[in-house]
Coordinates of C-alpha atoms and ligand atoms in Angstrom, one line a residue:
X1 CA 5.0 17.4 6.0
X2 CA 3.8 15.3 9.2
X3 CA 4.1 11.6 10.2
X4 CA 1.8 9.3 9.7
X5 CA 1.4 7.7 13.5
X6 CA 1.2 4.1 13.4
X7 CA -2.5 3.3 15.1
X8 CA -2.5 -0.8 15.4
X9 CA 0.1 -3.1 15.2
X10 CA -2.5 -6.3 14.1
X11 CA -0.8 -10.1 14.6
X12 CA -2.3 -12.6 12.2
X13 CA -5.4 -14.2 13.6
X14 CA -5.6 -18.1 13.7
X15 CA -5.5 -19.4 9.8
X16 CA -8.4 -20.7 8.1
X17 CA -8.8 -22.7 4.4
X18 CA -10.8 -21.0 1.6
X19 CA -11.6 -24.2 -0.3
X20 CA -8.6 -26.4 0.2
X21 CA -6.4 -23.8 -1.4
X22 CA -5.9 -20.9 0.6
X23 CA -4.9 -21.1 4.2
X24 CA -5.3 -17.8 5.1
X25 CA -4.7 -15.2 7.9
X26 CA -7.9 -12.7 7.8
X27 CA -7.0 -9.3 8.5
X28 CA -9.8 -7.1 6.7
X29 CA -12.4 -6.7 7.7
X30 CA -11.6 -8.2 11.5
X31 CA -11.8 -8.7 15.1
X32 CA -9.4 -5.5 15.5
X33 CA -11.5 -2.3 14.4
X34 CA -10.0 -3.4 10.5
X35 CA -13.4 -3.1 9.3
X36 CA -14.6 -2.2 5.7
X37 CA -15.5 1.6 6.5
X38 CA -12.4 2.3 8.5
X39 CA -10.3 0.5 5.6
X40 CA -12.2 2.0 2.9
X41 CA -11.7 1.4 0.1
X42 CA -10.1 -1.9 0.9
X43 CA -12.7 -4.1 2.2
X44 CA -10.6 -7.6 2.3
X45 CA -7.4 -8.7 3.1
X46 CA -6.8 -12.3 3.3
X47 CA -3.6 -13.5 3.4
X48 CA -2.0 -16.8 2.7
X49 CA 1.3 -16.8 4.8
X50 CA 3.8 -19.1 4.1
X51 CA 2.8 -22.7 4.0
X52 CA 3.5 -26.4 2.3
X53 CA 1.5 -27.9 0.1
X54 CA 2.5 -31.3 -0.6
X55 CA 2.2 -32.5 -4.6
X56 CA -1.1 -33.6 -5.7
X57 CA -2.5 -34.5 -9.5
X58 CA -5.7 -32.7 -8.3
X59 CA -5.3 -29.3 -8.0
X60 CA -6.3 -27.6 -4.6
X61 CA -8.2 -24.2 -4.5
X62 CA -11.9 -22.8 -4.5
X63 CA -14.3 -23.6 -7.3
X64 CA -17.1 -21.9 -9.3
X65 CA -18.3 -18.1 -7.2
X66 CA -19.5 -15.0 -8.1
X67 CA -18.5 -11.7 -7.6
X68 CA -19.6 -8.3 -8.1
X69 CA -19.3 -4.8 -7.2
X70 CA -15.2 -4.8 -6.4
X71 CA -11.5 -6.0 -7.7
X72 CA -9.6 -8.8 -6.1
X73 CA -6.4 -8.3 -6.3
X74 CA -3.9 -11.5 -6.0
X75 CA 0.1 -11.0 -5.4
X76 CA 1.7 -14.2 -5.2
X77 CA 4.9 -14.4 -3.4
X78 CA 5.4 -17.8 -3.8
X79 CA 4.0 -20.9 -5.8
X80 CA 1.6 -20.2 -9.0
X81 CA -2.5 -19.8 -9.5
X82 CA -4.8 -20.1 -11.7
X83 CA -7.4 -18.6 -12.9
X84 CA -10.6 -19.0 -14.9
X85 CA -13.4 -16.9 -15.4
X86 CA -17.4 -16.8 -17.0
X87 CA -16.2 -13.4 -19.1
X88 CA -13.6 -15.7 -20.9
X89 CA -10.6 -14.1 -18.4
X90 CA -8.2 -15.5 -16.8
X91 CA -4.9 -17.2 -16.7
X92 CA -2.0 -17.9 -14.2
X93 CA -0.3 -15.9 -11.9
X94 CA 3.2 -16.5 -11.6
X95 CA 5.8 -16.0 -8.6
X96 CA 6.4 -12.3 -8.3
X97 CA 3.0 -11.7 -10.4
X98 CA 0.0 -10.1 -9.9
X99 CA -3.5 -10.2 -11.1
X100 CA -6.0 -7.3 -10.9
X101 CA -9.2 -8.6 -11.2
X102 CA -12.3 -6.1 -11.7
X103 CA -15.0 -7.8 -11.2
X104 CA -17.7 -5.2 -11.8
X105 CA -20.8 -6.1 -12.8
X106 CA -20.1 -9.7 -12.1
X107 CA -18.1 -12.7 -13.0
X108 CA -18.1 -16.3 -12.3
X109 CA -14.5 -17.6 -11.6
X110 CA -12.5 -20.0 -10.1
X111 CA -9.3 -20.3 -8.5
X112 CA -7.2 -23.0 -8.0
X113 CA -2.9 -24.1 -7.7
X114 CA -1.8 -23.9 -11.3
X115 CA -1.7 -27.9 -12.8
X116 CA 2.2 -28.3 -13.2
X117 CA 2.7 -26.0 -9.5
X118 CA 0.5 -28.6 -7.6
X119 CA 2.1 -32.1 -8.5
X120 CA 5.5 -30.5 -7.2
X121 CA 3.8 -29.3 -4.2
X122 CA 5.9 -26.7 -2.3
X123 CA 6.0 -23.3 -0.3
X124 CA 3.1 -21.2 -1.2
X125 CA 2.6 -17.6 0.0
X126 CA 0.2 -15.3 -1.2
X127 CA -2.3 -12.4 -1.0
X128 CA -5.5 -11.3 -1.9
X129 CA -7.1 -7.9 -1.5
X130 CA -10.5 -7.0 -1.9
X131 CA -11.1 -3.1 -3.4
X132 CA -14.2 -1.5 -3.4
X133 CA -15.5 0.2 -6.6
X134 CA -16.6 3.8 -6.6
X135 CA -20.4 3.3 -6.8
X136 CA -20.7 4.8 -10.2
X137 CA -18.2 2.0 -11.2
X138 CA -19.6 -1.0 -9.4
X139 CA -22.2 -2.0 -12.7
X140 CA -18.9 -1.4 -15.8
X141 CA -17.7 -4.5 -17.4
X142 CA -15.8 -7.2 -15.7
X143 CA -11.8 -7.0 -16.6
X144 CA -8.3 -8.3 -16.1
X145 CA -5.1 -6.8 -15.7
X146 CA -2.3 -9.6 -15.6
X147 CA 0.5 -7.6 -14.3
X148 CA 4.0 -9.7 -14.8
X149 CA 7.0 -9.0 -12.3
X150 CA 8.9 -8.0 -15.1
X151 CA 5.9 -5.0 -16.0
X152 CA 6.1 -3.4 -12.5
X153 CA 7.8 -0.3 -11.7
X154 CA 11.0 -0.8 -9.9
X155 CA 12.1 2.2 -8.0
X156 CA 15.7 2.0 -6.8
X157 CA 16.9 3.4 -3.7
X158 CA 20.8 1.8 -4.0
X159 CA 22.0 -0.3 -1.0
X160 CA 18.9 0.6 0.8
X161 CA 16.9 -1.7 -1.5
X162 CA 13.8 -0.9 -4.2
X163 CA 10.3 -0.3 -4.8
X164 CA 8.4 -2.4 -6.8
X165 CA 5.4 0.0 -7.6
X166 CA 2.2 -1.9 -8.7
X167 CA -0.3 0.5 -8.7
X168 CA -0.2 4.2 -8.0
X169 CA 2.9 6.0 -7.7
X170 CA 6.1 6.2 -5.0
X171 CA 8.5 9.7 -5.6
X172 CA 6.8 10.4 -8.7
X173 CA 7.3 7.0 -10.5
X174 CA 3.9 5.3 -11.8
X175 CA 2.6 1.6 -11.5
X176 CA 1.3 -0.2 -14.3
X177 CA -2.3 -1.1 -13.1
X178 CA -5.3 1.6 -13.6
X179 CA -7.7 2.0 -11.2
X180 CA -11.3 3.6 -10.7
X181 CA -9.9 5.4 -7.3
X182 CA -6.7 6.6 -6.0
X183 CA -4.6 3.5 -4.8
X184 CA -1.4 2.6 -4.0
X185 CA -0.2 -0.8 -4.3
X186 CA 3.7 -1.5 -3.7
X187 CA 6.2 -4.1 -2.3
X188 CA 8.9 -2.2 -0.4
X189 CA 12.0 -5.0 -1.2
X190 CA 14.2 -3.8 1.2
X191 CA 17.9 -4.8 2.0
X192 CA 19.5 -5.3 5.2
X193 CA 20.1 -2.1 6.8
X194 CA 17.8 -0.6 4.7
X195 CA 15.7 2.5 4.6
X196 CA 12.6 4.3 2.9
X197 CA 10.3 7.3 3.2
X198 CA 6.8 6.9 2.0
X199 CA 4.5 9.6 1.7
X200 CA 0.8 9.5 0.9
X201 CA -1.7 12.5 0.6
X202 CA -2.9 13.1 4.2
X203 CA -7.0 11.8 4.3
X204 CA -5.7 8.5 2.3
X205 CA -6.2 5.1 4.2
X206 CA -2.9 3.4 4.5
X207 CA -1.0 0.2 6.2
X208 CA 1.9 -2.4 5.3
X209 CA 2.1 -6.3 5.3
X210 CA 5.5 -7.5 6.4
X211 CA 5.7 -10.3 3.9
X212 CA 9.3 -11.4 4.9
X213 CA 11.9 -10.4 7.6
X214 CA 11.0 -8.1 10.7
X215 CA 10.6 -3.9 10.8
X216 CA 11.0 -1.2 12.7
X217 CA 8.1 1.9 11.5
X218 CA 9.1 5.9 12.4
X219 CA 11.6 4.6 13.8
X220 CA 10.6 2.9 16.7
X221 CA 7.6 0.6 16.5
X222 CA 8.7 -3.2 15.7
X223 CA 6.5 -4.9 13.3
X224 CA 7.1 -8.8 13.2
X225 CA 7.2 -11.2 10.0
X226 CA 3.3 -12.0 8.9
X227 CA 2.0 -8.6 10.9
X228 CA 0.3 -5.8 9.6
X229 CA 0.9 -2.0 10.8
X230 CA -2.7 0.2 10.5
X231 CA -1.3 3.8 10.1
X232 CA -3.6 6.7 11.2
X233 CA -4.8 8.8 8.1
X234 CA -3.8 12.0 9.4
X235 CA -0.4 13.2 8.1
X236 CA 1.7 12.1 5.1
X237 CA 5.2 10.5 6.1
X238 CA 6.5 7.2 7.6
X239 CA 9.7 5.2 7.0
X240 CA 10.3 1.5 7.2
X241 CA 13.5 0.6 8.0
X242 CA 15.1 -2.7 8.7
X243 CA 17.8 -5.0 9.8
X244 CA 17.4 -8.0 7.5
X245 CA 16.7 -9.0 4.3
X246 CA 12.8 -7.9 4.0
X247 CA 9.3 -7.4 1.8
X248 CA 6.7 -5.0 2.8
X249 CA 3.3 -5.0 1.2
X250 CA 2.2 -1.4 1.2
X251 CA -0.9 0.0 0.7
X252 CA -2.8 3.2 0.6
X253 CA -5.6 4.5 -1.0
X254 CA -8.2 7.4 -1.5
X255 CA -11.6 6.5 1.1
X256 CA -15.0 6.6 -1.2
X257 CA -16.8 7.9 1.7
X258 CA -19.8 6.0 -0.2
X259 CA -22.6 3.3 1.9
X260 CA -20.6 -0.3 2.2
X261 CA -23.3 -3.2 1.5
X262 CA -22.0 -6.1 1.6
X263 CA -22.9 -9.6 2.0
X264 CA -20.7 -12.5 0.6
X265 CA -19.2 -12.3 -2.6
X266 CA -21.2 -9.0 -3.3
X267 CA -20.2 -5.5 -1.9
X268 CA -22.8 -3.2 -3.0
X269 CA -24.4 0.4 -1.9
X270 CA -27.4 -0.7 -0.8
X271 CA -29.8 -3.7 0.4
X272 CA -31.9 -3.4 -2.7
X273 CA -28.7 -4.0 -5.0
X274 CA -27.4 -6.7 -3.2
X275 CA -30.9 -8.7 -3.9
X276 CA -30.7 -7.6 -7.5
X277 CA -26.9 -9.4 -7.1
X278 CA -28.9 -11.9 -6.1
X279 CA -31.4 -12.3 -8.8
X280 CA -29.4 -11.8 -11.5
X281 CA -26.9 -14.6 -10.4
X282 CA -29.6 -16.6 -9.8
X283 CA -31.2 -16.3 -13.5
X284 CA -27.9 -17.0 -15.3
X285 CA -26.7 -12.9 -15.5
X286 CA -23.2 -13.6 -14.3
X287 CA -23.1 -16.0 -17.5
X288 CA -21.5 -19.9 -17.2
X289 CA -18.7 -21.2 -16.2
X290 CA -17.7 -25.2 -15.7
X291 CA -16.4 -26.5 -12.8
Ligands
MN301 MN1 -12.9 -15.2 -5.8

């Protein structure tokens, strides 16, 4: 077994909204070299890091889009979404929740604080990651996978802490959500003085969020609160390690090695599909949904 070296050490860029919604750091694809091909297959990474939201009767968040050819996947840490969708899916994603989203051969949805969330108003904190669909995938039918808390795959590793597996596996213990490529989706929940040893088959595209607290990676590169840590995909091992109270989002998945189109809320193989994205939203295809 060899480390995984830790190539970049990204700070959050300046935040931006998404609708009125989602203030978001962008870290896929970005100004570092975190773009789609050397991410593959995660070709979006927005995240929400903690902020207020004062209470409101009118829901904040991003109305009526498309998508098509890739999942969003939403963790919230904290505060509650909903979510609606042309395909009938949908619903709200809870504190500690997640919702896998395959969007596929298109959808129509919407996303927005949940109703009884926003008139309290409060801390929100959340992300959402973009995967890319194998190409023979990107034209199956659109999905959900509302994945409760309660539903994940808590690994523990006594006094050191626990992973919570969400999709793929960590020493042999599986996560409930399927995929269409090998991914690995986990929050390392990690106590003070805390330790663990991840290892992910050498080739495999891999970093971590630090959601909350501060770490310290093979055992000597510091990674702040709200930074994320690029690891190089050759080798297999790292450890996270830490001297508070922290959450890790970790990630790692299989590359497709297949031709990244994309252009806005359509990641496609090739030019030609994207106008067919295009066309077919634009005749009704992607079916109705109200504002
Ligand atoms: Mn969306």
């Amino acid at each position: 077994m060899s480390t995984k070296k830790v190539e970049l050490i990204a700070a959050p860029k300046p935040a931006h909204f998404v609708g009125d919604g989602f203030r978001v750091h962008n870290f896929i694809p970005s100004g570092y070299h975190l773009d789609m091909k050397r991410m593959d297959p995660f070709i979006m990474l927005d995240y929400n890091s903690k902020f207020h939201f004062s209470g409101t009767d009118t829901p904040r968040g991003v109305g009526v889009h498309p998508h098509r050819g890739f999942e969003t996947v939403t963790i919230a840490y904290q505060g509650r979404v909903e979510h609606g969708d042309s395909s009938g899916g949908g619903g709200i994603i809870g504190q500690g929740d997640v919702q896998w989203m395959t969007a596929a051969s298109g959808v129509l949805h919407k996303e927005f604080h949940e109703t009884e969330w926003a008139k309290e108003g409060g801390i929100f904190q959340m992300v959402q990651l973009w995967v890319n669909l194998p190409a023979k995938d990107k034209m199956s039918p659109p999905k959900y996978q509302a994945i409760k808390n309660s539903e994940m795959k808590n690994v523990d590793l006594g006094e050191n802490g626990f992973i919570e597996v969400i999709a793929g596996e960590f020493n042999g213990e599986k996560g409930p959500a399927t995929t269409f490529s090998p991914v690995n989706l986990m929050n390392a929940k990690l106590k003070s003085g805390g330790k663990a040893i991840f290892s992910f088959p050498e080739g495999f595209t891999t970093a971590a969020l630090v959601i909350e607290g501060k770490i310290i990676v093979n055992e000597k590169e510091k990674v702040p609160t709200d930074h994320l840590v690029l690891f190089g995909n050759e080798g297999e091992d790292f450890t996270i390690e830490t001297s508070e109270d922290s959450i890790v989002l970790v990630i790692s998945g299989k590359p497709l090695n297949e031709p990244i189109y994309p252009h806005g809320p359509f990641v496609m193989n090739t030019r030609e599909e994207i106008i067919q994205a295009f066309n077919d939203y634009n005749t009704g295809k992607f079916g109705y949904l109200e504002d």
